[in-house]
Amino acid sequence: MRLNPRRCFYFLLLCLLPCDISRGQQVPDQSEPNPERGAAESTSEPKSFFARWAEFYRQDWSGTPAASPGPTPARRGVPSPLDSPPFPNADWSYGGSPVIGEPDTNSYPLMTAINQAKSRTKLYGWIDPTLNFSTSAHANAPEANDVYSNRFEMNQIVLYAERLPDSVQRDHIDWGYHLTALYGTDYRFTVAKGYFSGPWLNDHRQYGFDPTLEYVDVYIPQVAQGMNVRMGRFISVPGIEAQLAPNNYIFSHSLLYAIDPFTDTGLLATIKLNDQWLVQLGITAGHDVALWTPDAKPSATACLSYTTESVNDNFYTCANGINDGKYAYNNLQQYDATWYHKFSKTVHMATETWYMYERDVPAVGGSIHPETGTNPAYCLMGEPRCTAPEYAVVNFLQKELSLHNFLSFRSDFLDDKKGQRTGYATRYSENTFMWCHWIGTTVQIRPEVRFERAWDRKTYDNGQRHNQLTVASDLILHF
């Protein structure tokens, strides 16, 4: 008997695939008529949950994603300046609100498996294992997020439950919500006092859980060109970088990011005045504290965003968590400015600078104990307390190679003048080069090379080195 190569191929494929997927992808033998084939097809069993989940990845990785379950609403506003992917965002980002006027067209593997992505409420997330090699033997701090040196670890396992308000329409008030469960080593960079904070603040456990984002959005179209009001716990508003892994250009974080506020709890209104101007006003409990902690105090946030008509530039300035500035857990007074600039279709940059301070910080070696989980300040001799300021600047330069690849180079400078944020009073510099590669739209690989230096004293490897070199990568699998 002569073998048919095509039949051999299909037979092998059916043996390798799970049974449910095999039934879904089985190709009938067109060369042999079967009078019962029509009846069998009409009564075939639908694919199982796991078969639909696997099929999403198969199509995504082969470059033939499933069609959208419905028509895509038109975007309201200026066009997006960037491609996403490969970049983490298509728009110049601002915190504390979904992009007003942007339809929710995202489809996720998990929701496709659950209900063919037909609901507005969506469950999705990712896992983010990482690996790093470092010249430091004990710790990479103050580097983030690969603070533990020379090891493989699970930085993030994240599950989102989310419903975005419909901010394209101008007819009626709409609402949304967001819940986040984060587990991994990165919980130390999101933890806030009062939110399951004991495992880190008291015990310094390597792995832990944090409910990083828990908020409700109310969209009111009658105010200007749309207003979104966010109530709950959300990411601290200003900044290029964010706590959740896929929202960043580079796997590791800048020194600027590593010591600024992480999350706030309160209320924030984001008002789109027109296509160029956006304003934000809010009141929170201060940085990284729950409303019910003794450290909470009413704090103001005010931001202004301007985008040029060409959409090639965006300027975003914020005064964040402003109150009397007296010492409390992470009671940082932050003034932040960000500039995004697009040089060409494939090249853009993002630059951020901030100044922060906290008053009446306990002195190193003094009789006043600092808050648990915080550092004292290197005050002048004889001072029991002092003001601890710090300032920083970072620049990201990106080159898009294709819809699946981009390069990023980051330059970073930090002056922790009293050592209250890093534990050492010194100036730092950091430079990182990274390549991001996408497999479909569901897998990211981000290898990088990073070199940093503490200029005034040894701080790296628990105070043993001026310099540190790391080679690292993460792999993000979206589900």
Short mmCIF file of C-alpha atoms in Angstrom, two decimals:
data_model
loop_
_atom_site.label_atom_id
_atom_site.label_comp_id
_atom_site.label_asym_id
_atom_site.label_seq_id
_atom_site.Cartn_x
_atom_site.Cartn_y
_atom_site.Cartn_z
CA MET A 1 0.00 0.00 0.00
CA ARG A 2 1.33 3.46 -0.88
CA LEU A 3 1.27 5.92 2.07
CA ASN A 4 -0.39 9.30 1.65
CA PRO A 5 1.93 11.95 3.25
CA ARG A 6 -0.97 14.26 4.03
CA ARG A 7 -2.87 11.51 5.87
CA CYS A 8 0.27 10.59 7.83
CA PHE A 9 0.70 14.21 8.88
CA TYR A 10 -2.88 14.52 10.13
CA PHE A 11 -2.68 11.20 11.94
CA LEU A 12 0.45 12.33 13.78
CA LEU A 13 -1.11 15.70 14.63
CA LEU A 14 -4.21 14.04 16.06
CA CYS A 15 -2.09 11.76 18.22
CA LEU A 16 -0.14 14.67 19.69
CA LEU A 17 -3.02 17.05 20.40
CA PRO A 18 -5.43 16.66 23.34
CA CYS A 19 -8.52 14.74 22.40
CA ASP A 20 -10.89 17.71 22.55
CA ILE A 21 -8.65 19.84 20.34
CA SER A 22 -8.21 16.89 17.98
CA ARG A 23 -11.94 16.65 17.44
CA GLY A 24 -12.17 20.41 16.87
CA GLN A 25 -9.36 20.48 14.29
CA GLN A 26 -9.97 17.11 12.61
CA VAL A 27 -9.94 17.33 8.79
CA PRO A 28 -12.32 14.90 7.10
CA ASP A 29 -11.02 12.59 4.39
CA GLN A 30 -12.33 14.20 1.22
CA SER A 31 -11.26 11.24 -0.94
CA GLU A 32 -13.69 8.79 0.67
CA PRO A 33 -17.38 9.78 0.56
CA ASN A 34 -19.28 9.22 3.75
CA PRO A 35 -23.08 9.48 3.59
CA GLU A 36 -23.31 9.91 7.36
CA ARG A 37 -20.78 12.76 7.52
CA GLY A 38 -23.41 15.52 7.41
CA ALA A 39 -25.34 14.04 10.34
CA ALA A 40 -22.15 13.55 12.36
CA GLU A 41 -21.08 17.16 11.79
CA SER A 42 -24.42 18.52 12.91
CA THR A 43 -24.24 16.59 16.18
CA SER A 44 -20.49 17.08 16.93
CA GLU A 45 -19.72 18.13 20.47
CA PRO A 46 -18.57 21.72 21.07
CA LYS A 47 -14.99 22.25 22.14
CA SER A 48 -14.25 22.08 25.82
CA PHE A 49 -13.04 25.02 27.90
CA PHE A 50 -9.41 23.92 27.72
CA ALA A 51 -9.64 23.21 24.00
CA ARG A 52 -10.92 26.75 23.35
CA TRP A 53 -8.13 28.13 25.55
CA ALA A 54 -5.47 26.17 23.66
CA GLU A 55 -6.99 27.18 20.33
CA PHE A 56 -6.59 30.88 21.20
CA TYR A 57 -2.85 30.39 21.71
CA ARG A 58 -2.53 28.26 18.58
CA GLN A 59 -4.12 30.95 16.45
CA ASP A 60 -2.22 33.76 18.20
CA TRP A 61 1.18 32.15 17.76
CA SER A 62 0.49 31.19 14.16
CA GLY A 63 -0.47 34.76 13.25
CA THR A 64 -4.16 34.05 12.61
CA PRO A 65 -5.99 35.47 15.64
CA ALA A 66 -9.71 34.88 16.00
CA ALA A 67 -12.04 37.53 14.64
CA SER A 68 -13.51 40.10 17.01
CA PRO A 69 -16.87 38.99 18.47
CA GLY A 70 -18.51 42.27 17.39
CA PRO A 71 -18.04 45.56 15.55
CA THR A 72 -15.32 47.85 16.89
CA PRO A 73 -16.55 51.27 18.11
CA ALA A 74 -14.83 54.30 16.66
CA ARG A 75 -12.19 55.99 18.81
CA ARG A 76 -13.10 59.45 20.08
CA GLY A 77 -10.12 61.79 20.07
CA VAL A 78 -6.71 62.12 18.47
CA PRO A 79 -5.11 59.02 16.91
CA SER A 80 -2.83 56.84 19.01
CA PRO A 81 0.84 57.76 18.51
CA LEU A 82 2.30 54.28 19.12
CA ASP A 83 1.85 50.64 18.14
CA SER A 84 0.83 48.29 20.95
CA PRO A 85 2.22 45.71 20.69
CA PRO A 86 5.14 45.95 20.64
CA PHE A 87 5.00 48.88 23.11
CA PRO A 88 3.11 48.54 26.41
CA ASN A 89 0.75 51.42 25.56
CA ALA A 90 -0.59 52.89 22.32
CA ASP A 91 -1.22 56.31 23.93
CA TRP A 92 0.86 58.71 25.97
CA SER A 93 -0.07 57.40 29.38
CA TYR A 94 -1.67 59.12 32.34
CA GLY A 95 -2.59 57.42 35.60
CA GLY A 96 -5.80 57.09 37.54
CA SER A 97 -8.19 56.58 34.62
CA PRO A 98 -8.80 54.56 31.48
CA VAL A 99 -8.03 56.49 28.29
CA ILE A 100 -11.17 58.60 27.81
CA GLY A 101 -12.59 58.03 24.34
CA GLU A 102 -10.77 54.71 23.81
CA PRO A 103 -13.01 51.66 23.16
CA ASP A 104 -12.29 48.40 24.94
CA THR A 105 -11.38 46.05 22.09
CA ASN A 106 -9.09 43.71 24.02
CA SER A 107 -9.59 39.95 23.76
CA TYR A 108 -7.90 37.60 26.21
CA PRO A 109 -7.28 33.85 26.09
CA LEU A 110 -9.10 33.12 29.33
CA MET A 111 -12.25 35.10 28.46
CA THR A 112 -12.32 33.61 24.97
CA ALA A 113 -12.31 30.17 26.57
CA ILE A 114 -15.02 31.14 29.06
CA ASN A 115 -17.59 32.86 26.81
CA GLN A 116 -15.94 33.79 23.50
CA ALA A 117 -15.08 37.23 24.99
CA LYS A 118 -18.69 38.37 24.71
CA SER A 119 -19.02 40.05 28.14
CA ARG A 120 -17.82 43.46 29.28
CA THR A 121 -16.48 41.97 32.50
CA LYS A 122 -13.17 40.31 31.73
CA LEU A 123 -10.90 37.96 33.64
CA TYR A 124 -7.28 37.94 32.52
CA GLY A 125 -3.73 38.15 33.78
CA TRP A 126 -0.23 36.79 33.35
CA ILE A 127 2.63 34.92 34.91
CA ASP A 128 6.09 36.52 34.95
CA PRO A 129 9.06 34.29 35.82
CA THR A 130 12.49 35.95 35.80
CA LEU A 131 16.17 35.07 35.86
CA ASN A 132 19.14 37.30 36.70
CA PHE A 133 22.91 37.04 36.99
CA SER A 134 24.67 39.73 39.02
CA THR A 135 28.12 40.78 40.19
CA SER A 136 26.54 41.16 43.64
CA ALA A 137 26.42 37.97 45.68
CA HIS A 138 23.84 38.89 48.33
CA ALA A 139 21.32 41.38 46.89
CA ASN A 140 20.78 43.69 43.92
CA ALA A 141 19.05 46.44 45.94
CA PRO A 142 18.19 49.21 45.31
CA GLU A 143 17.56 47.67 41.89
CA ALA A 144 13.97 46.64 41.22
CA ASN A 145 12.31 44.30 40.49
CA ASP A 146 15.06 41.65 40.44
CA VAL A 147 16.22 42.58 43.93
CA TYR A 148 17.30 39.02 44.78
CA SER A 149 20.60 38.32 43.01
CA ASN A 150 21.60 35.32 40.91
CA ARG A 151 18.41 33.35 40.93
CA PHE A 152 15.32 32.22 39.07
CA GLU A 153 12.09 33.35 40.68
CA MET A 154 8.43 34.07 40.09
CA ASN A 155 8.03 37.84 40.18
CA GLN A 156 4.33 38.04 39.41
CA ILE A 157 1.28 35.83 39.09
CA VAL A 158 -1.56 38.27 38.48
CA LEU A 159 -5.29 37.87 37.99
CA TYR A 160 -7.49 40.80 36.94
CA ALA A 161 -11.27 41.12 37.12
CA GLU A 162 -12.20 44.21 35.15
CA ARG A 163 -15.05 46.09 33.53
CA LEU A 164 -14.14 49.28 31.69
CA PRO A 165 -16.67 52.11 31.46
CA ASP A 166 -17.77 53.00 27.94
CA SER A 167 -16.13 56.40 27.51
CA VAL A 168 -16.63 56.57 23.73
CA GLN A 169 -20.34 57.35 23.98
CA ARG A 170 -21.62 60.74 25.22
CA ASP A 171 -25.21 59.70 26.04
CA HIS A 172 -25.28 58.23 29.53
CA ILE A 173 -23.31 57.71 32.73
CA ASP A 174 -21.43 54.41 32.73
CA TRP A 175 -19.36 52.54 35.27
CA GLY A 176 -16.55 50.04 35.62
CA TYR A 177 -14.43 48.35 38.24
CA HIS A 178 -11.10 46.65 38.67
CA LEU A 179 -9.87 43.99 41.13
CA THR A 180 -6.30 42.68 41.22
CA ALA A 181 -4.72 39.71 42.95
CA LEU A 182 -0.90 39.70 42.80
CA TYR A 183 1.36 36.96 44.14
CA GLY A 184 5.15 36.75 43.84
CA THR A 185 8.33 38.48 44.89
CA ASP A 186 7.10 41.80 43.47
CA TYR A 187 4.49 42.17 46.21
CA ARG A 188 7.14 44.04 48.21
CA PHE A 189 7.00 46.82 45.57
CA THR A 190 3.22 47.22 45.76
CA VAL A 191 2.47 46.59 49.43
CA ALA A 192 0.72 49.38 51.34
CA LYS A 193 0.49 49.60 55.10
CA GLY A 194 -2.85 48.15 56.18
CA TYR A 195 -3.42 45.97 53.09
CA PHE A 196 -2.11 42.52 54.16
CA SER A 197 1.23 44.27 54.73
CA GLY A 198 2.48 42.14 57.64
CA PRO A 199 4.29 39.47 55.61
CA TRP A 200 6.58 42.14 54.15
CA LEU A 201 6.76 44.93 56.77
CA ASN A 202 7.03 42.59 59.75
CA ASP A 203 8.48 39.35 58.38
CA HIS A 204 10.23 40.32 55.12
CA ARG A 205 9.02 37.18 53.37
CA GLN A 206 10.36 36.73 49.87
CA TYR A 207 6.96 35.70 48.42
CA GLY A 208 3.64 37.23 49.29
CA PHE A 209 0.19 38.43 48.18
CA ASP A 210 -1.11 41.94 47.61
CA PRO A 211 -4.52 43.23 46.40
CA THR A 212 -2.75 45.90 44.37
CA LEU A 213 -5.68 47.58 42.61
CA GLU A 214 -9.23 47.69 43.97
CA TYR A 215 -11.39 50.51 42.61
CA VAL A 216 -14.62 51.61 40.95
CA ASP A 217 -14.81 53.96 37.94
CA VAL A 218 -17.78 56.22 37.17
CA TYR A 219 -17.76 57.87 33.74
CA ILE A 220 -19.81 61.06 33.38
CA PRO A 221 -19.97 62.22 29.74
CA GLN A 222 -21.78 65.50 30.47
CA VAL A 223 -18.67 67.09 32.05
CA ALA A 224 -16.48 68.71 29.36
CA GLN A 225 -15.60 65.91 26.89
CA GLY A 226 -15.91 63.28 29.57
CA MET A 227 -14.96 62.82 33.23
CA ASN A 228 -13.91 59.62 34.95
CA VAL A 229 -14.10 59.42 38.74
CA ARG A 230 -12.04 56.66 40.35
CA MET A 231 -12.68 55.57 43.94
CA GLY A 232 -10.55 53.01 45.78
CA ARG A 233 -6.93 51.88 45.70
CA PHE A 234 -5.04 52.69 42.49
CA ILE A 235 -1.52 53.11 41.13
CA SER A 236 0.13 56.37 42.19
CA VAL A 237 -0.77 58.68 39.34
CA PRO A 238 2.40 60.14 37.74
CA GLY A 239 5.24 58.27 36.09
CA ILE A 240 6.38 56.34 33.04
CA GLU A 241 6.69 53.02 34.85
CA ALA A 242 4.07 50.99 36.67
CA GLN A 243 3.95 48.12 39.14
CA LEU A 244 2.40 45.57 36.77
CA ALA A 245 4.98 43.89 34.53
CA PRO A 246 3.39 44.30 31.05
CA ASN A 247 2.96 48.05 31.53
CA ASN A 248 6.70 48.78 31.29
CA TYR A 249 9.22 49.17 28.51
CA ILE A 250 11.93 47.25 30.41
CA PHE A 251 11.78 44.31 32.82
CA SER A 252 13.87 45.89 35.59
CA HIS A 253 12.87 49.31 36.89
CA SER A 254 14.70 52.60 37.12
CA LEU A 255 16.10 53.75 40.44
CA LEU A 256 13.66 56.65 40.19
CA TYR A 257 10.76 54.20 40.19
CA ALA A 258 12.17 51.96 42.94
CA ILE A 259 11.80 54.59 45.66
CA ASP A 260 8.77 56.69 44.67
CA PRO A 261 5.18 56.06 45.84
CA PHE A 262 3.49 52.89 44.60
CA THR A 263 -0.26 53.04 45.33
CA ASP A 264 -2.76 55.55 46.73
CA THR A 265 -6.23 55.10 48.23
CA GLY A 266 -8.84 57.77 47.71
CA LEU A 267 -10.80 59.56 45.00
CA LEU A 268 -9.51 60.99 41.70
CA ALA A 269 -11.39 62.86 38.97
CA THR A 270 -9.95 62.89 35.44
CA ILE A 271 -11.52 65.46 33.11
CA LYS A 272 -10.91 65.57 29.37
CA LEU A 273 -11.26 69.26 28.49
CA ASN A 274 -10.57 68.68 24.78
CA ASP A 275 -8.28 66.60 22.59
CA GLN A 276 -5.21 68.47 23.85
CA TRP A 277 -5.87 69.21 27.53
CA LEU A 278 -6.69 66.93 30.45
CA VAL A 279 -6.84 67.80 34.16
CA GLN A 280 -6.90 65.59 37.27
CA LEU A 281 -7.88 66.47 40.83
CA GLY A 282 -8.06 64.12 43.79
CA ILE A 283 -7.85 63.50 47.49
CA THR A 284 -6.17 60.43 49.00
CA ALA A 285 -5.01 59.06 52.35
CA GLY A 286 -1.37 59.67 51.43
CA HIS A 287 1.01 57.24 49.78
CA ASP A 288 1.08 53.48 50.39
CA VAL A 289 -1.31 53.49 53.37
CA ALA A 290 -4.88 52.31 53.87
CA LEU A 291 -7.53 54.73 55.09
CA TRP A 292 -7.74 52.99 58.48
CA THR A 293 -4.05 53.29 59.44
CA PRO A 294 -2.73 55.96 61.85
CA ASP A 295 -0.43 57.21 59.05
CA ALA A 296 -3.34 58.19 56.78
CA LYS A 297 -3.93 61.91 56.33
CA PRO A 298 -5.90 63.94 53.73
CA SER A 299 -3.59 64.59 50.77
CA ALA A 300 -4.16 66.45 47.51
CA THR A 301 -3.27 65.36 43.98
CA ALA A 302 -3.41 67.69 40.97
CA CYS A 303 -2.18 66.88 37.45
CA LEU A 304 -2.27 68.57 34.05
CA SER A 305 -1.66 66.86 30.71
CA TYR A 306 -1.16 68.56 27.33
CA THR A 307 -0.81 66.78 23.98
CA THR A 308 0.17 68.67 20.84
CA GLU A 309 -2.12 68.58 17.78
CA SER A 310 0.47 66.46 15.96
CA VAL A 311 0.37 63.98 18.90
CA ASN A 312 4.18 63.92 18.71
CA ASP A 313 4.57 65.46 22.18
CA ASN A 314 2.88 65.12 25.55
CA PHE A 315 3.65 67.00 28.78
CA TYR A 316 2.28 65.63 32.05
CA THR A 317 2.90 67.35 35.40
CA CYS A 318 1.65 66.33 38.85
CA ALA A 319 1.74 67.44 42.46
CA ASN A 320 1.05 64.15 44.21
CA GLY A 321 0.06 63.35 47.80
CA ILE A 322 0.52 66.90 49.07
CA ASN A 323 -0.12 67.63 52.77
CA ASP A 324 1.93 69.11 55.63
CA GLY A 325 4.78 66.70 54.82
CA LYS A 326 5.36 65.67 58.43
CA TYR A 327 6.85 62.25 59.02
CA ALA A 328 4.58 59.22 58.56
CA TYR A 329 4.86 55.98 56.61
CA ASN A 330 5.91 56.99 53.07
CA ASN A 331 4.41 60.44 53.46
CA LEU A 332 6.32 61.72 50.44
CA GLN A 333 5.61 65.11 48.94
CA GLN A 334 6.09 64.44 45.23
CA TYR A 335 6.35 66.89 42.32
CA ASP A 336 6.64 65.06 39.00
CA ALA A 337 6.97 66.02 35.32
CA THR A 338 6.97 63.72 32.27
CA TRP A 339 7.68 64.51 28.61
CA TYR A 340 6.94 62.08 25.79
CA HIS A 341 8.30 62.86 22.30
CA LYS A 342 7.92 60.99 19.02
CA PHE A 343 10.84 61.53 16.63
CA SER A 344 9.47 59.38 13.81
CA LYS A 345 7.11 56.50 13.16
CA THR A 346 9.49 54.05 14.85
CA VAL A 347 11.47 56.16 17.38
CA HIS A 348 10.21 57.88 20.52
CA MET A 349 11.41 58.77 24.00
CA ALA A 350 9.95 59.27 27.46
CA THR A 351 11.60 61.46 30.11
CA GLU A 352 10.55 61.85 33.74
CA THR A 353 11.92 63.88 36.62
CA TRP A 354 10.72 64.34 40.17
CA TYR A 355 11.56 66.02 43.47
CA MET A 356 10.36 64.48 46.75
CA TYR A 357 10.82 65.18 50.43
CA GLU A 358 9.55 64.23 53.86
CA ARG A 359 9.87 66.35 57.00
CA ASP A 360 10.91 65.34 60.52
CA VAL A 361 12.45 62.01 59.53
CA PRO A 362 14.20 60.27 62.49
CA ALA A 363 18.00 60.43 62.35
CA VAL A 364 20.30 57.44 61.89
CA GLY A 365 21.48 56.24 65.30
CA GLY A 366 19.05 58.52 67.14
CA SER A 367 16.63 57.73 69.94
CA ILE A 368 13.56 58.01 67.70
CA HIS A 369 12.70 54.75 65.93
CA PRO A 370 11.62 55.03 62.28
CA GLU A 371 8.41 53.46 61.02
CA THR A 372 8.61 49.70 60.45
CA GLY A 373 9.75 49.05 56.91
CA THR A 374 11.36 52.47 56.42
CA ASN A 375 14.87 53.94 56.70
CA PRO A 376 16.10 56.74 58.98
CA ALA A 377 17.86 59.79 57.51
CA TYR A 378 21.53 60.85 57.70
CA CYS A 379 20.84 64.12 59.52
CA LEU A 380 23.45 66.61 60.68
CA MET A 381 25.28 65.79 63.88
CA GLY A 382 23.01 66.34 66.88
CA GLU A 383 19.78 66.57 64.90
CA PRO A 384 17.14 64.08 66.15
CA ARG A 385 15.05 64.69 63.01
CA CYS A 386 15.52 66.41 59.65
CA THR A 387 13.99 66.98 56.26
CA ALA A 388 14.97 64.24 53.81
CA PRO A 389 14.86 65.30 50.13
CA GLU A 390 15.72 63.41 46.97
CA TYR A 391 15.50 64.10 43.25
CA ALA A 392 15.82 61.97 40.13
CA VAL A 393 15.58 61.94 36.34
CA VAL A 394 15.19 59.08 33.86
CA ASN A 395 15.04 58.83 30.07
CA PHE A 396 13.77 55.94 27.93
CA LEU A 397 14.66 55.86 24.21
CA GLN A 398 12.74 53.32 22.07
CA LYS A 399 13.23 52.00 18.53
CA GLU A 400 10.46 49.88 16.99
CA LEU A 401 11.90 47.15 14.76
CA SER A 402 8.59 45.46 13.90
CA LEU A 403 5.20 44.80 15.47
CA HIS A 404 6.90 42.04 17.45
CA ASN A 405 10.20 43.69 18.42
CA PHE A 406 11.58 46.89 19.89
CA LEU A 407 14.76 48.09 21.58
CA SER A 408 14.92 50.33 24.63
CA PHE A 409 17.78 52.21 26.29
CA ARG A 410 17.33 53.75 29.73
CA SER A 411 19.52 56.32 31.50
CA ASP A 412 18.76 57.07 35.14
CA PHE A 413 20.14 59.39 37.86
CA LEU A 414 19.09 59.56 41.52
CA ASP A 415 20.37 61.68 44.41
CA ASP A 416 19.16 60.25 47.73
CA LYS A 417 20.55 63.20 49.68
CA LYS A 418 19.83 61.92 53.20
CA GLY A 419 19.63 58.19 52.40
CA GLN A 420 16.05 57.93 53.63
CA ARG A 421 14.81 56.10 50.52
CA THR A 422 17.64 53.64 49.74
CA GLY A 423 19.39 53.44 53.11
CA TYR A 424 22.52 55.18 51.78
CA ALA A 425 23.12 58.91 51.26
CA THR A 426 24.67 58.92 47.80
CA ARG A 427 24.19 59.69 44.13
CA TYR A 428 23.35 56.82 41.78
CA SER A 429 23.46 56.36 38.01
CA GLU A 430 22.08 53.47 35.95
CA ASN A 431 22.04 52.49 32.27
CA THR A 432 20.11 49.57 30.79
CA PHE A 433 19.79 48.17 27.27
CA MET A 434 16.88 45.83 26.49
CA TRP A 435 15.31 43.94 23.59
CA CYS A 436 11.60 43.06 23.77
CA HIS A 437 10.30 40.25 21.56
CA TRP A 438 6.66 39.21 21.25
CA ILE A 439 5.35 35.80 20.25
CA GLY A 440 1.93 36.64 18.91
CA THR A 441 0.23 38.99 21.37
CA THR A 442 0.45 36.72 24.42
CA VAL A 443 4.15 36.10 25.17
CA GLN A 444 6.86 38.69 25.87
CA ILE A 445 10.57 38.01 26.34
CA ARG A 446 12.67 40.94 27.61
CA PRO A 447 16.41 40.26 28.03
CA GLU A 448 18.54 43.16 29.29
CA VAL A 449 22.02 44.25 30.36
CA ARG A 450 22.26 46.80 33.18
CA PHE A 451 25.12 48.70 34.79
CA GLU A 452 24.76 51.01 37.79
CA ARG A 453 27.01 52.91 40.15
CA ALA A 454 26.82 54.53 43.59
CA TRP A 455 29.15 57.53 43.38
CA ASP A 456 29.72 58.69 46.97
CA ARG A 457 29.90 55.46 48.94
CA LYS A 458 29.62 51.69 48.55
CA THR A 459 25.99 50.61 48.58
CA TYR A 460 25.63 47.55 46.35
CA ASP A 461 25.85 43.99 47.65
CA ASN A 462 24.88 45.16 51.13
CA GLY A 463 27.35 48.04 51.15
CA GLN A 464 30.34 46.21 49.66
CA ARG A 465 30.49 47.62 46.12
CA HIS A 466 30.32 50.89 44.22
CA ASN A 467 29.25 49.19 40.96
CA GLN A 468 26.84 46.48 39.88
CA LEU A 469 26.37 44.67 36.56
CA THR A 470 23.33 42.48 35.95
CA VAL A 471 22.19 40.39 33.00
CA ALA A 472 18.54 39.45 33.31
CA SER A 473 15.32 38.60 31.54
CA ASP A 474 11.70 37.96 32.23
CA LEU A 475 9.06 36.05 30.25
CA ILE A 476 5.46 37.21 30.42
CA LEU A 477 2.76 34.71 29.47
CA HIS A 478 -0.61 36.43 29.18
CA PHE A 479 -3.77 34.44 29.83
#
